[in-house]
PDB file of C-alpha atoms and ligand atoms in Angstrom:
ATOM      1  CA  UNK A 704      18.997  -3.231  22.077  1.00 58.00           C
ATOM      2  CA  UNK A 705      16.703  -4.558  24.750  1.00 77.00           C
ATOM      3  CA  UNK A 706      13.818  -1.932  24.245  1.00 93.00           C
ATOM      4  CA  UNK A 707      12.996   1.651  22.840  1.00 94.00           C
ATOM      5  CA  UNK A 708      10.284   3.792  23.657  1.00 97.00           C
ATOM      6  CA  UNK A 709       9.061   6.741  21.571  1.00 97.00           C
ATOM      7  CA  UNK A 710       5.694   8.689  22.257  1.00 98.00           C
ATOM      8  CA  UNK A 711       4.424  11.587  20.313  1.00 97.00           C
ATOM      9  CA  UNK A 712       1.391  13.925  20.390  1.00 97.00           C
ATOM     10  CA  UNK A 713      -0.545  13.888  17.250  1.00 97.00           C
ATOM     11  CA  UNK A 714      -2.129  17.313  16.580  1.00 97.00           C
ATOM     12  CA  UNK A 715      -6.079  16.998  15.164  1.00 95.00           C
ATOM     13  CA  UNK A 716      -6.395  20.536  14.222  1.00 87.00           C
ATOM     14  CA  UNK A 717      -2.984  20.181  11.591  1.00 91.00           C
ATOM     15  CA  UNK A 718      -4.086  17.496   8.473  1.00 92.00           C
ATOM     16  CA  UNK A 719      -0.796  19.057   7.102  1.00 91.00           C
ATOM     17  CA  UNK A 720       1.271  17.054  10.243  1.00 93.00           C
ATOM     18  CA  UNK A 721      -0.329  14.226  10.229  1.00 95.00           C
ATOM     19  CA  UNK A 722       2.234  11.730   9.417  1.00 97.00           C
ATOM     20  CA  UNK A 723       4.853  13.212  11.682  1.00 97.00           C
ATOM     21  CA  UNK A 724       5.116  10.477  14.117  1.00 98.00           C
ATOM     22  CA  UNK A 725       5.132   7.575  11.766  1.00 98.00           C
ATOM     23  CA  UNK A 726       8.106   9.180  10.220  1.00 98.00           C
ATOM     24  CA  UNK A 727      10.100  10.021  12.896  1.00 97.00           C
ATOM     25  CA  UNK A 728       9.424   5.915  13.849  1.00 98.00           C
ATOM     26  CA  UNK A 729      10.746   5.199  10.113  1.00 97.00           C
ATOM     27  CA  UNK A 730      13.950   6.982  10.613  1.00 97.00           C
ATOM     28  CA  UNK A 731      14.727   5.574  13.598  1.00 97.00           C
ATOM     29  CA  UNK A 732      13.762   2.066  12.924  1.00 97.00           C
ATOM     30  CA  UNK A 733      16.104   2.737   9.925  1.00 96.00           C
ATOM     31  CA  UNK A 734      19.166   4.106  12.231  1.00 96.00           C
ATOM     32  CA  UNK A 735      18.609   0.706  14.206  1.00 95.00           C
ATOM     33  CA  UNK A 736      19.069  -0.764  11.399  1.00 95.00           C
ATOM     34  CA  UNK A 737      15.793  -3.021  11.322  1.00 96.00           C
ATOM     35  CA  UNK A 738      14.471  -5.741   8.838  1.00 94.00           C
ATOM     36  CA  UNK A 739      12.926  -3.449   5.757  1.00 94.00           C
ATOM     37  CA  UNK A 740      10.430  -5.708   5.391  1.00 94.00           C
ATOM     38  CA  UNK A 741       9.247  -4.687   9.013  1.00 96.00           C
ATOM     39  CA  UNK A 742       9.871  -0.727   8.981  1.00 97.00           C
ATOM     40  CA  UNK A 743       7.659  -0.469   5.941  1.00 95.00           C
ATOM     41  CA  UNK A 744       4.962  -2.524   7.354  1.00 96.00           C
ATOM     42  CA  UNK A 745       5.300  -0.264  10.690  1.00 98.00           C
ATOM     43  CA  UNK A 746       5.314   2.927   8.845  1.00 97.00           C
ATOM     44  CA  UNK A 747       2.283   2.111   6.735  1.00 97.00           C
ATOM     45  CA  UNK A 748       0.146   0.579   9.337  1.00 98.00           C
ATOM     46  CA  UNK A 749       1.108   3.532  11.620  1.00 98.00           C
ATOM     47  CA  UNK A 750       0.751   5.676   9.597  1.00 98.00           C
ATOM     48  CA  UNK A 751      -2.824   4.729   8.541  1.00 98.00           C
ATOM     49  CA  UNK A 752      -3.699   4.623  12.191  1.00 98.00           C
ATOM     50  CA  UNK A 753      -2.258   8.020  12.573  1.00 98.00           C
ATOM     51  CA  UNK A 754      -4.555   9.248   9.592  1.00 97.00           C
ATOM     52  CA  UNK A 755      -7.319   7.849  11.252  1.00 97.00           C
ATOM     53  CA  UNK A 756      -6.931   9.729  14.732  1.00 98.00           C
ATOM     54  CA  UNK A 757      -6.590  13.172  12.473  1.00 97.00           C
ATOM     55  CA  UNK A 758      -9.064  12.814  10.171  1.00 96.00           C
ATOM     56  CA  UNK A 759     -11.592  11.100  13.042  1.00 97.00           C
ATOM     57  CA  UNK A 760     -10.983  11.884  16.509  1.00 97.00           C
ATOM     58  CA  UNK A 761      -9.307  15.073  16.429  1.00 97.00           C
ATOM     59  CA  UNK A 762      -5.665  13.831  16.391  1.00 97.00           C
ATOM     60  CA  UNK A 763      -4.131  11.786  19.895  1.00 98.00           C
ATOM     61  CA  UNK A 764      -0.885  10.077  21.080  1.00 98.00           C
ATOM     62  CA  UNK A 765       1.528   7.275  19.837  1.00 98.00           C
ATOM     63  CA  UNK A 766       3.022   5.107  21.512  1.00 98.00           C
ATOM     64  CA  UNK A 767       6.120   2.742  20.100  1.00 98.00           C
ATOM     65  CA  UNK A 768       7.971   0.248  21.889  1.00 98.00           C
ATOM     66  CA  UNK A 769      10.730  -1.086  19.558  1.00 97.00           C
ATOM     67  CA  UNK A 770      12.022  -5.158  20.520  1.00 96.00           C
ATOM     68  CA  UNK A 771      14.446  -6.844  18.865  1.00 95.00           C
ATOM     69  CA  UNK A 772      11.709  -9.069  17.348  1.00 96.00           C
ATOM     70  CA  UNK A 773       9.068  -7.023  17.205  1.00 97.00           C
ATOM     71  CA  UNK A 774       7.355  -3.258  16.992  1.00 98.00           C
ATOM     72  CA  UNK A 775       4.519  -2.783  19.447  1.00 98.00           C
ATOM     73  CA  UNK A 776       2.500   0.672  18.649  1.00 98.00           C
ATOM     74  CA  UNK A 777      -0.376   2.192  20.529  1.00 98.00           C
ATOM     75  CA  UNK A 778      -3.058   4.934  18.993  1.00 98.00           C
ATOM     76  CA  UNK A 779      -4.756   6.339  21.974  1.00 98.00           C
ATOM     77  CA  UNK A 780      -7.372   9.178  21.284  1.00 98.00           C
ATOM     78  CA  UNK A 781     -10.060  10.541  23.079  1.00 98.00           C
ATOM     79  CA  UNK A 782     -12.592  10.527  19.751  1.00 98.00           C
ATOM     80  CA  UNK A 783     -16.159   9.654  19.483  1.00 98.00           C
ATOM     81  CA  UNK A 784     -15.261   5.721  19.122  1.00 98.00           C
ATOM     82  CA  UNK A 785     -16.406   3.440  16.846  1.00 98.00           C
ATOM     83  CA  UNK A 786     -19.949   2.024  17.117  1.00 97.00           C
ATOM     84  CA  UNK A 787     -19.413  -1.072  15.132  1.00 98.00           C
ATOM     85  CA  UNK A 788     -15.890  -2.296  14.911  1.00 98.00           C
ATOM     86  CA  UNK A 789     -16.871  -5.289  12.158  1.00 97.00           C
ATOM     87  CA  UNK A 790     -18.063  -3.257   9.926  1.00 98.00           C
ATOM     88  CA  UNK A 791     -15.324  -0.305  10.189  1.00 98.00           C
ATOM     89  CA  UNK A 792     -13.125  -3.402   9.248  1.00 98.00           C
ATOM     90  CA  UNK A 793     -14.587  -4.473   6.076  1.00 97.00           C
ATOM     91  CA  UNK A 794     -12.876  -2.691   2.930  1.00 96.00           C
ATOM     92  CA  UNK A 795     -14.876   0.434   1.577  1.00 95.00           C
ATOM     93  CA  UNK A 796     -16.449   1.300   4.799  1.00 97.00           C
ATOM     94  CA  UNK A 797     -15.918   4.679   5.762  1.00 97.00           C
ATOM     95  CA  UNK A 798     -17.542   7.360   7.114  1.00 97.00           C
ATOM     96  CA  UNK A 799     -14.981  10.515   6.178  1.00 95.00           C
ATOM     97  CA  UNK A 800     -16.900  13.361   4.649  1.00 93.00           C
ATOM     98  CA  UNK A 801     -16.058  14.673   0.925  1.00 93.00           C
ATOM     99  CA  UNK A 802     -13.991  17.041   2.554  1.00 92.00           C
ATOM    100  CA  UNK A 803     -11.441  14.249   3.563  1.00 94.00           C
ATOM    101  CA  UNK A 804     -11.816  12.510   0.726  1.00 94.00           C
ATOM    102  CA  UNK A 805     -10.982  15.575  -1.668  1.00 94.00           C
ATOM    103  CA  UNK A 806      -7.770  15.092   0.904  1.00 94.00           C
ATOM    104  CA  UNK A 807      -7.334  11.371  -0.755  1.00 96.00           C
ATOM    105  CA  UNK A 808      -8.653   9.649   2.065  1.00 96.00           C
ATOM    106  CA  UNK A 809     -11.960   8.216   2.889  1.00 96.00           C
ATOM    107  CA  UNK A 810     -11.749   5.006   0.728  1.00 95.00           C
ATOM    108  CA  UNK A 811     -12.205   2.635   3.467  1.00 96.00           C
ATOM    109  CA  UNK A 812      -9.135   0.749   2.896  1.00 96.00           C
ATOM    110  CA  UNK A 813      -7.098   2.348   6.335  1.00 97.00           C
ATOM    111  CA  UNK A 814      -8.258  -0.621   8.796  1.00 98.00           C
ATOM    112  CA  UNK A 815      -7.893  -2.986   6.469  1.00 97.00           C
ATOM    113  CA  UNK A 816      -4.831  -2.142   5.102  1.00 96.00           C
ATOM    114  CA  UNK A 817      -3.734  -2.233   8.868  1.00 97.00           C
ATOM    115  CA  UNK A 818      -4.701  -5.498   9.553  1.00 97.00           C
ATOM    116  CA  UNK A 819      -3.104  -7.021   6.270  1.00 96.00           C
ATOM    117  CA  UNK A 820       0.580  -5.383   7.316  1.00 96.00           C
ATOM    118  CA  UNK A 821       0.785  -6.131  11.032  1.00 98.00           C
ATOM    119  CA  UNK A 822       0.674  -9.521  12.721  1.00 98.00           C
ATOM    120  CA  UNK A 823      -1.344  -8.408  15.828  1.00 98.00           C
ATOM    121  CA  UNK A 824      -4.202  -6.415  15.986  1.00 98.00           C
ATOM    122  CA  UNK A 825      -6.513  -5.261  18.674  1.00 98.00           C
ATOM    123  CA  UNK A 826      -9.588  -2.281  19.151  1.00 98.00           C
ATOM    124  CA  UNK A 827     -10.400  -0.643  22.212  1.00 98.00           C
ATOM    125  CA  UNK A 828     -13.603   1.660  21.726  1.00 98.00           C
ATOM    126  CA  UNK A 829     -15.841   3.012  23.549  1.00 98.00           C
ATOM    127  CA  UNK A 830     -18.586   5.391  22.090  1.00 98.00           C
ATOM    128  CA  UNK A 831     -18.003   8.956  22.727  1.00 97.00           C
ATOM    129  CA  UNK A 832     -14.711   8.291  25.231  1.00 98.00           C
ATOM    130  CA  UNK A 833     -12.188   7.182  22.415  1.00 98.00           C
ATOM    131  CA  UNK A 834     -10.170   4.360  20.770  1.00 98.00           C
ATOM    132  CA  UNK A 835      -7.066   2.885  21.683  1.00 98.00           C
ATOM    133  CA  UNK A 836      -5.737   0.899  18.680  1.00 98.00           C
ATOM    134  CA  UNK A 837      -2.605  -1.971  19.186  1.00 98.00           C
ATOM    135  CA  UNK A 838      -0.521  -2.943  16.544  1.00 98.00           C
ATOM    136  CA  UNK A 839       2.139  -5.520  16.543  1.00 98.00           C
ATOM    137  CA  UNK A 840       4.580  -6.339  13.883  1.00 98.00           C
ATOM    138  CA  UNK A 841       6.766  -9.068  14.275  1.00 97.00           C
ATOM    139  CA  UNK A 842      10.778  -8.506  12.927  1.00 95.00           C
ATOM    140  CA  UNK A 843      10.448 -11.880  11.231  1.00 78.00           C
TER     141      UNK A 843
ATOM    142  CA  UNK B1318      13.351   2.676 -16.588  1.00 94.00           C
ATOM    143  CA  UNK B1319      14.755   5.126 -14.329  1.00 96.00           C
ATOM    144  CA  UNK B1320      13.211   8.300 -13.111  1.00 97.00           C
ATOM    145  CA  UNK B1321      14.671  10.285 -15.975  1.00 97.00           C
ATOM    146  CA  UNK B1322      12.691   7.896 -18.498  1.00 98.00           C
ATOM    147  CA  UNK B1323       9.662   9.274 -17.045  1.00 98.00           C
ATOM    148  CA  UNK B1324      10.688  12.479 -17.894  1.00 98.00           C
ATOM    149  CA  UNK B1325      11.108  11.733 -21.558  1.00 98.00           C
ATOM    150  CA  UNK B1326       7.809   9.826 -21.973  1.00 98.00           C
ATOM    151  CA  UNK B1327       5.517  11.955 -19.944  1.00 98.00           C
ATOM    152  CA  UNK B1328       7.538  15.076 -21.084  1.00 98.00           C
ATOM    153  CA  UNK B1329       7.316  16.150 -18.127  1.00 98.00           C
ATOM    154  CA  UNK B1330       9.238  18.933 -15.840  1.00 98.00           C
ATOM    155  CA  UNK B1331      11.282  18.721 -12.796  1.00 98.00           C
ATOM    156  CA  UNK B1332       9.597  20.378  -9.865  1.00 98.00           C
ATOM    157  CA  UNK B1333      11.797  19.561  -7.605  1.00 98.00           C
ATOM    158  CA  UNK B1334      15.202  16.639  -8.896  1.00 98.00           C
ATOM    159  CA  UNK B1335      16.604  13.693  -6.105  1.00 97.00           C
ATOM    160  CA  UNK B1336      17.406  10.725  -7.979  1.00 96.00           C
ATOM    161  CA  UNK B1337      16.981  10.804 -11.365  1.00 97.00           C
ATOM    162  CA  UNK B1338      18.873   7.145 -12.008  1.00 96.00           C
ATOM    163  CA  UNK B1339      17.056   5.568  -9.520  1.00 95.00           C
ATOM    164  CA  UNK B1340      15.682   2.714 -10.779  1.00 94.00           C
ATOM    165  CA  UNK B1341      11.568   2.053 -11.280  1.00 94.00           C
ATOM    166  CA  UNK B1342       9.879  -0.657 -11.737  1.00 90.00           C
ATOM    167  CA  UNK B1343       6.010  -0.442 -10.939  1.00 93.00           C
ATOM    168  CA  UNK B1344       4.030   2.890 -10.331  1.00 94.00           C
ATOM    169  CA  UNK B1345       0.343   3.357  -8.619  1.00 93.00           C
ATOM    170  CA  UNK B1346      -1.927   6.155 -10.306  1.00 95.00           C
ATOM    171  CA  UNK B1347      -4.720   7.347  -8.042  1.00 95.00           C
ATOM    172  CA  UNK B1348      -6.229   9.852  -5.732  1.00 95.00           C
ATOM    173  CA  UNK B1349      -7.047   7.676  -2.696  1.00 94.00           C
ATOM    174  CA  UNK B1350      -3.953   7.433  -0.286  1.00 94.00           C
ATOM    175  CA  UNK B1351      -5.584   4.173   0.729  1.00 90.00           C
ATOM    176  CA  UNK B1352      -5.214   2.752  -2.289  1.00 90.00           C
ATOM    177  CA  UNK B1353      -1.800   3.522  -2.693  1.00 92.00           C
ATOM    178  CA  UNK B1354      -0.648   1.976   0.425  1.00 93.00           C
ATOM    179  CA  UNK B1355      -2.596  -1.502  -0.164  1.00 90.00           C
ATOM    180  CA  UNK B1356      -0.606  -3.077  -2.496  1.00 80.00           C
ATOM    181  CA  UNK B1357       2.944  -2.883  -1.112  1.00 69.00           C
ATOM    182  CA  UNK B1358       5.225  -4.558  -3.772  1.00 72.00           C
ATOM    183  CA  UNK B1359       7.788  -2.167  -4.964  1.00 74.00           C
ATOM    184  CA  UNK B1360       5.919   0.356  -6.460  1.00 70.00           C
ATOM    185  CA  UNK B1361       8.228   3.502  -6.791  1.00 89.00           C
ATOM    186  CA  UNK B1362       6.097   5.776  -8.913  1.00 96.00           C
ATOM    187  CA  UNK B1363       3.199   7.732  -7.605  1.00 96.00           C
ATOM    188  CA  UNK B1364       0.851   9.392 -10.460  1.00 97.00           C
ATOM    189  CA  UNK B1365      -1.936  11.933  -8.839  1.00 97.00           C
ATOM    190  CA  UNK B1366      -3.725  14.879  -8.942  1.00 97.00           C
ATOM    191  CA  UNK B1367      -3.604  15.721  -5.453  1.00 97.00           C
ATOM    192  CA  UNK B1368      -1.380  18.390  -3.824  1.00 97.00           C
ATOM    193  CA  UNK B1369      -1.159  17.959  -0.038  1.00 96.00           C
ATOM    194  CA  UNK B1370       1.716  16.443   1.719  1.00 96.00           C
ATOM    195  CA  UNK B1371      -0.035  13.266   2.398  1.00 97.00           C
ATOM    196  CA  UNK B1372       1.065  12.587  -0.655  1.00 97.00           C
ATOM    197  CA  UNK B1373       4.263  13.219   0.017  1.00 98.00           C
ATOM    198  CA  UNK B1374       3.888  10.954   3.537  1.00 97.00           C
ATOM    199  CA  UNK B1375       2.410   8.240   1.307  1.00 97.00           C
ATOM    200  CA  UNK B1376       5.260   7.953  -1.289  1.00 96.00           C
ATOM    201  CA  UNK B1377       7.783   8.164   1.914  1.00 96.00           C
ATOM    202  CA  UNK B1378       5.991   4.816   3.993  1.00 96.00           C
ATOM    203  CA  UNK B1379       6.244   3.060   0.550  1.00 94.00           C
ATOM    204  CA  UNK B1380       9.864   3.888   0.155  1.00 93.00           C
ATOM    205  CA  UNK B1381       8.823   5.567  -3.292  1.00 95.00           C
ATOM    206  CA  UNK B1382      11.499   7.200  -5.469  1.00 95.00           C
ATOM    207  CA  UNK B1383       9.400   9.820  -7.288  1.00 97.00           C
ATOM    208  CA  UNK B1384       5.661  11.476  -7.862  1.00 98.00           C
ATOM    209  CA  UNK B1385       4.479  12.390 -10.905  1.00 98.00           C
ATOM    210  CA  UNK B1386       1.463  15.063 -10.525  1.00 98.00           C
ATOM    211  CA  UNK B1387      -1.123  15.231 -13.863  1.00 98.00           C
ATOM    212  CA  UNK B1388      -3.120  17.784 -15.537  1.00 96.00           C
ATOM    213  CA  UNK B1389       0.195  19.994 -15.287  1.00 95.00           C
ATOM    214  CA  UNK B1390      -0.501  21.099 -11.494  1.00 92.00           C
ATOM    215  CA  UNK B1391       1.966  22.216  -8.824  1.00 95.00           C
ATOM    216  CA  UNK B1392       2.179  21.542  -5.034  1.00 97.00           C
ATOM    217  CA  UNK B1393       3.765  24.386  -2.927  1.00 96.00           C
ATOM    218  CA  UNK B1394       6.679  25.349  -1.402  1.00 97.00           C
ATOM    219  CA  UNK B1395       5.847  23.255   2.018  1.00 95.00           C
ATOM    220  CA  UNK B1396       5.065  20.075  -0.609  1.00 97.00           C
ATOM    221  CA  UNK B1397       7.971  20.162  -2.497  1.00 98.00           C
ATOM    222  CA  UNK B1398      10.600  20.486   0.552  1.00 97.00           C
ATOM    223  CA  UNK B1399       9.180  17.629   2.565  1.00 97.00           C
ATOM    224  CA  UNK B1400       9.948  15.835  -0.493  1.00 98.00           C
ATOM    225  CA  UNK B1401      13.566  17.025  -0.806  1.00 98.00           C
ATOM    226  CA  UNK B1402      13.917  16.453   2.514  1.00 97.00           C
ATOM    227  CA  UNK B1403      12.400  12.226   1.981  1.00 96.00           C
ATOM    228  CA  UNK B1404      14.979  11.972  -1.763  1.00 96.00           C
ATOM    229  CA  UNK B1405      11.724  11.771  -3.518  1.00 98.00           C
ATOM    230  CA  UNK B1406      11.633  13.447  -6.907  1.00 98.00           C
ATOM    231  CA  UNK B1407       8.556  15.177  -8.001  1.00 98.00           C
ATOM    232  CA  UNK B1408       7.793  16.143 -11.543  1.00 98.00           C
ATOM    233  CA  UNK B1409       4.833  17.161 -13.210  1.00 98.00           C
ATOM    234  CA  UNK B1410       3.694  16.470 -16.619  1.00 98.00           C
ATOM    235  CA  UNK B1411       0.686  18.265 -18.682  1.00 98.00           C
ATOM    236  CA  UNK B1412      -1.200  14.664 -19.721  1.00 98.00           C
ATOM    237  CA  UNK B1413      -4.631  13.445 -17.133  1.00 97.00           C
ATOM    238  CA  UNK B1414      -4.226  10.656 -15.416  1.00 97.00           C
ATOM    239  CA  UNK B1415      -5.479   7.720 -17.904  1.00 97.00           C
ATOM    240  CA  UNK B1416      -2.808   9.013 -20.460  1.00 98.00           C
ATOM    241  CA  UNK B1417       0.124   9.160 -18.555  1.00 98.00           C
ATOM    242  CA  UNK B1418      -0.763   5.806 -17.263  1.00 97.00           C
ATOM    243  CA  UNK B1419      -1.225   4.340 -20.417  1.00 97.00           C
ATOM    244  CA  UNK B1420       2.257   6.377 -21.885  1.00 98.00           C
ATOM    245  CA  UNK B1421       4.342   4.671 -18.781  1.00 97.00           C
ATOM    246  CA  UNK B1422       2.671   1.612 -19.308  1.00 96.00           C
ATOM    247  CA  UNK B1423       3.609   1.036 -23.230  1.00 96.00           C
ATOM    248  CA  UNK B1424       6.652   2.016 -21.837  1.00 96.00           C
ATOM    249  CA  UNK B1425       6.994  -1.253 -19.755  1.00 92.00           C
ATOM    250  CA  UNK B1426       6.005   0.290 -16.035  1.00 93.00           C
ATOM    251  CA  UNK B1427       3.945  -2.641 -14.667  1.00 87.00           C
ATOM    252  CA  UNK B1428       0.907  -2.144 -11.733  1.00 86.00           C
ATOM    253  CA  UNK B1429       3.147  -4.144  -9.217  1.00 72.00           C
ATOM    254  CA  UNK B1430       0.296  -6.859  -9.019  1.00 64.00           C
ATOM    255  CA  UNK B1431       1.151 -10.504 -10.635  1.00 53.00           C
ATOM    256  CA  UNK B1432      -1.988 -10.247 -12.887  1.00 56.00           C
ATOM    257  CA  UNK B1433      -1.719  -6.450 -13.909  1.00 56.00           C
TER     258      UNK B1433
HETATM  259  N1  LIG C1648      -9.663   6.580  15.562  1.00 69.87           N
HETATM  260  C1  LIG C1648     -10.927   6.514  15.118  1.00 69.87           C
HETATM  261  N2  LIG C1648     -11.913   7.156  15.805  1.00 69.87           N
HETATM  262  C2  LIG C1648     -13.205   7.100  15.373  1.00 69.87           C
HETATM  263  N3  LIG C1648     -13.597   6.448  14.261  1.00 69.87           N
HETATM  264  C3  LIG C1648     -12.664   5.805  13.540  1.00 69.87           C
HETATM  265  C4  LIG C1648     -11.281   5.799  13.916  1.00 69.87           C
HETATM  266  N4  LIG C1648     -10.595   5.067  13.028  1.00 69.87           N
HETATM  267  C5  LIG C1648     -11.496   4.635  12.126  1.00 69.87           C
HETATM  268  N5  LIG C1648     -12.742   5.065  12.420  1.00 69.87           N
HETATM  269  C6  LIG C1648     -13.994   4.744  11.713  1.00 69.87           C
HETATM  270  O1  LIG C1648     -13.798   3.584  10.923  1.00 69.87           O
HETATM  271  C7  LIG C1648     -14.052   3.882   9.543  1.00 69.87           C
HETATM  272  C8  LIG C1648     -13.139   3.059   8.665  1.00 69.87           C
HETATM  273  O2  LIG C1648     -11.758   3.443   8.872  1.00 69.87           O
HETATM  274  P1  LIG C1648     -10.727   3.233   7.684  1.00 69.87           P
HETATM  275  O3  LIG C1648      -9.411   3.751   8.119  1.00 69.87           O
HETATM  276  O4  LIG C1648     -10.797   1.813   7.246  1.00 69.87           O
HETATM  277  O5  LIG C1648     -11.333   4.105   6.506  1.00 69.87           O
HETATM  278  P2  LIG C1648     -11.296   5.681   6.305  1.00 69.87           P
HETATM  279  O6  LIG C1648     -10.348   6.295   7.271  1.00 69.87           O
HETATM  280  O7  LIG C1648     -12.690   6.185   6.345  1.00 69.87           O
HETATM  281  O8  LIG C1648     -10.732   5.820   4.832  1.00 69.87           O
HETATM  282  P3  LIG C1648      -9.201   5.545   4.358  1.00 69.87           P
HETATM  283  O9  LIG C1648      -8.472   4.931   5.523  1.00 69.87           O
HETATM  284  O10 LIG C1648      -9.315   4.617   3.199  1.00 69.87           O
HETATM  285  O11 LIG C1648      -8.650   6.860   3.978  1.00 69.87           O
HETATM  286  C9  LIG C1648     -13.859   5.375   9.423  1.00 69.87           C
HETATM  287  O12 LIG C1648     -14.536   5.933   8.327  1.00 69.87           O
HETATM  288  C10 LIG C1648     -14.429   5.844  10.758  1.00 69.87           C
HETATM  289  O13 LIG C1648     -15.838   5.855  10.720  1.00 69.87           O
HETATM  290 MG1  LIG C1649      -8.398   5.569   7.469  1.00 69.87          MG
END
């Protein structure tokens, strides 16, 4: 296995879909036969970060490069951005309308919860041109 | 427990059976996805009122065996296959939240968090 690369289109107008991607990375992370530790920190980081292109930017593409040692994902959408990535970090921040939250999201917790399960990472945003999100997660 | 003891104690009905002697340890009751997937340790019961396959997609990422929906409601048809499809057995019982908590709980279902 030197490396794997899996891209999907994640559809904004489909709340219903979202979800898709990170599970097809599950199952295949789980044919490879990776640490379980690892595919569960992928899928719920991914996922999360999938969520958050639905549910805020009107949905976007995945990117997954599987290594040996490590997952590398990429959320690219062409959303309004985020103003002010410090404070979209902190837990309870969130700007989702009650319509999303009736959904069960909108606590706040999706960033966060993303940067407690991966081991790298990093925000690209720009105001009203998108956000390009990169995850790492190490095998271990 | 297994997932058939939640049957029993929450009298509850099978909406849809993978599972049933898979074992449980910990379960996470609430209506904020979020919340669910912060505390990874093993939880592999889901209690909620909500009814969209997100809730589904949650219990799948956390590798949870079954979902337990309160207040007696019922997902749809599109719900309940994406949950055959992930093994993940769905059952709903007539109790609210806080009592079917509180039944699984006496019944030795732990939070999943050292101090809970
Ligand atoms: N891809 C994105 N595009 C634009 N804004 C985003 C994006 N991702 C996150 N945000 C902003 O950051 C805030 C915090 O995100 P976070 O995932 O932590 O919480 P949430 O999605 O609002 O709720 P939860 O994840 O708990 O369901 C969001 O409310 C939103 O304002
Ligand atoms: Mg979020």
């Amino acid at each position: 296995m030197s490396c794997i690369k899996m891209k999907y289109e994640v559809p904004g107008d489909d709340f219903t879909r979202a979800g898709e991607a990170s599970s097809m990375v599950k199952r295949k992370l789980k044919q490879l036969g990776y640490n379980p530790d690892a595919i569960r920190r992928v899928a719920i980081a991914m996922y999360e970060g999938e969520i958050n292109m639905v549910i805020h930017a009107g949905g976007g593409v995945a990117e997954v490069e599987v290594y040996p040692d490590r997952v590398e994902i990429a959320l690219i959408d062409q959303g309004p951005g985020i103003a002010d990535v410090e404070m979209a970090m902190q837990e309870g921040y969130s700007t989702a309308p009650d319509n999303v939250r009736s959904l069960g999201f909108g606590a706040g917790m999706g960033l966060p919860n993303i940067k407690k399960y991966t081991d790298a990472m990093r925000i690209d945003t720009e105001v009203g041109k998108g956000t390009t999100m990169y995850l790492t997660v190490k095998a271990k | 427990m297994q997932v058939k003891d939640i049957i029993d104690i929450l009298e509850a009905e099978i909406i849809s059976a993978a599972d049933l002697e898979a074992e449980v340890r910990t379960a996470c009751g609430s209506d904020m996805m979020s919340d669910v997937l912060a505390f990874v340790k093993d939880q592999s019961v889901l209690l909620t009122g909500l009814l969209n396959p997100q809730v589904v997609r949650t219990a799948e990422m956390m590798d949870m065996r079954c979902i337990v929906f309160v207040r007696g409601k019922e997902p749809d048809e599109n719900v309940i296959s994406l949950a055959q499809a992930m093994d993940i057995t769905l059952l709903k019982t007539r109790f609210r939240m806080f009592t079917a908590c509180g039944k699984l709980y006496m019944s030795g279902l732990r939070g999943g968090c050292e101090n809970e």
